[in-house]
């Protein structure tokens, strides 16, 4: 793994990559996550949706996720991913996403693509996916293992 990058990204879907199932992705979202994959980051889409539903929508937009996980327990998946891939980053748009990340001890970036109020415990927020590479670079110290 390259220094300063997370070992994995736990990526929410609805409200984060797309507004909702069936809708076009937010500008720049897929470019960003594909760039992370190219740099060796394991990208797992983690959604509260039914597995078949989330898989269908990820396929619809042409994203080749390394892993897709439809679960009622994101925190449990975050724990599992950390055991496999080391330090990770979670990105999501809801307080439930944030709580799961906090419980798993993972940094969290809040997706605020539609101007949602900022969550206090987030490490940062993504108002525009074009800003995401810069935000991630500013977090490099978090992912550099001692
Ligand atoms: Mg969401």
mmCIF file of N, CA, C and O and ligand atoms in Angstrom, residues 12-16 74 92-94 97, ligand 1:
data_model
loop_
_atom_site.group_PDB
_atom_site.id
_atom_site.type_symbol
_atom_site.label_atom_id
_atom_site.label_comp_id
_atom_site.label_asym_id
_atom_site.label_seq_id
_atom_site.Cartn_x
_atom_site.Cartn_y
_atom_site.Cartn_z
ATOM 1 N N UNK A 12 -20.437 4.278 1.312
ATOM 2 C CA UNK A 12 -21.896 4.248 1.252
ATOM 3 C C UNK A 12 -22.330 4.528 -0.196
ATOM 4 O O UNK A 12 -21.531 5.026 -1.000
ATOM 5 N N UNK A 13 -23.558 4.214 -0.513
ATOM 6 C CA UNK A 13 -24.014 4.381 -1.894
ATOM 7 C C UNK A 13 -25.059 5.488 -2.024
ATOM 8 O O UNK A 13 -24.771 6.571 -2.497
ATOM 9 N N UNK A 14 -26.282 5.209 -1.565
ATOM 10 C CA UNK A 14 -27.344 6.218 -1.707
ATOM 11 C C UNK A 14 -27.019 7.466 -0.887
ATOM 12 O O UNK A 14 -26.712 7.381 0.300
ATOM 13 N N UNK A 15 -27.087 8.615 -1.535
ATOM 14 C CA UNK A 15 -26.788 9.870 -0.849
ATOM 15 C C UNK A 15 -25.309 10.194 -0.828
ATOM 16 O O UNK A 15 -24.907 11.269 -0.392
ATOM 17 N N UNK A 16 -24.495 9.256 -1.316
ATOM 18 C CA UNK A 16 -23.038 9.447 -1.297
ATOM 19 C C UNK A 16 -22.465 9.375 -2.712
ATOM 20 O O UNK A 16 -21.827 10.317 -3.170
ATOM 21 N N UNK A 74 -23.512 -2.120 9.503
ATOM 22 C CA UNK A 74 -22.297 -1.582 8.885
ATOM 23 C C UNK A 74 -21.099 -1.681 9.812
ATOM 24 O O UNK A 74 -19.986 -1.950 9.371
ATOM 25 N N UNK A 92 -19.865 8.404 4.059
ATOM 26 C CA UNK A 92 -21.304 8.198 4.043
ATOM 27 C C UNK A 92 -22.028 9.488 4.348
ATOM 28 O O UNK A 92 -21.400 10.503 4.662
ATOM 29 N N UNK A 93 -23.340 9.433 4.263
ATOM 30 C CA UNK A 93 -24.114 10.679 4.395
ATOM 31 C C UNK A 93 -25.050 10.704 5.598
ATOM 32 O O UNK A 93 -25.706 11.717 5.821
ATOM 33 N N UNK A 94 -25.131 9.616 6.350
ATOM 34 C CA UNK A 94 -26.116 9.623 7.435
ATOM 35 C C UNK A 94 -25.447 9.489 8.802
ATOM 36 O O UNK A 94 -24.301 9.028 8.921
ATOM 37 N N UNK A 97 -24.243 6.063 9.482
ATOM 38 C CA UNK A 97 -22.923 5.773 8.910
ATOM 39 C C UNK A 97 -21.831 6.268 9.844
ATOM 40 O O UNK A 97 -20.836 5.576 10.098
HETATM 41 MG MG1 LIG B 1 -26.490 6.902 2.356
#
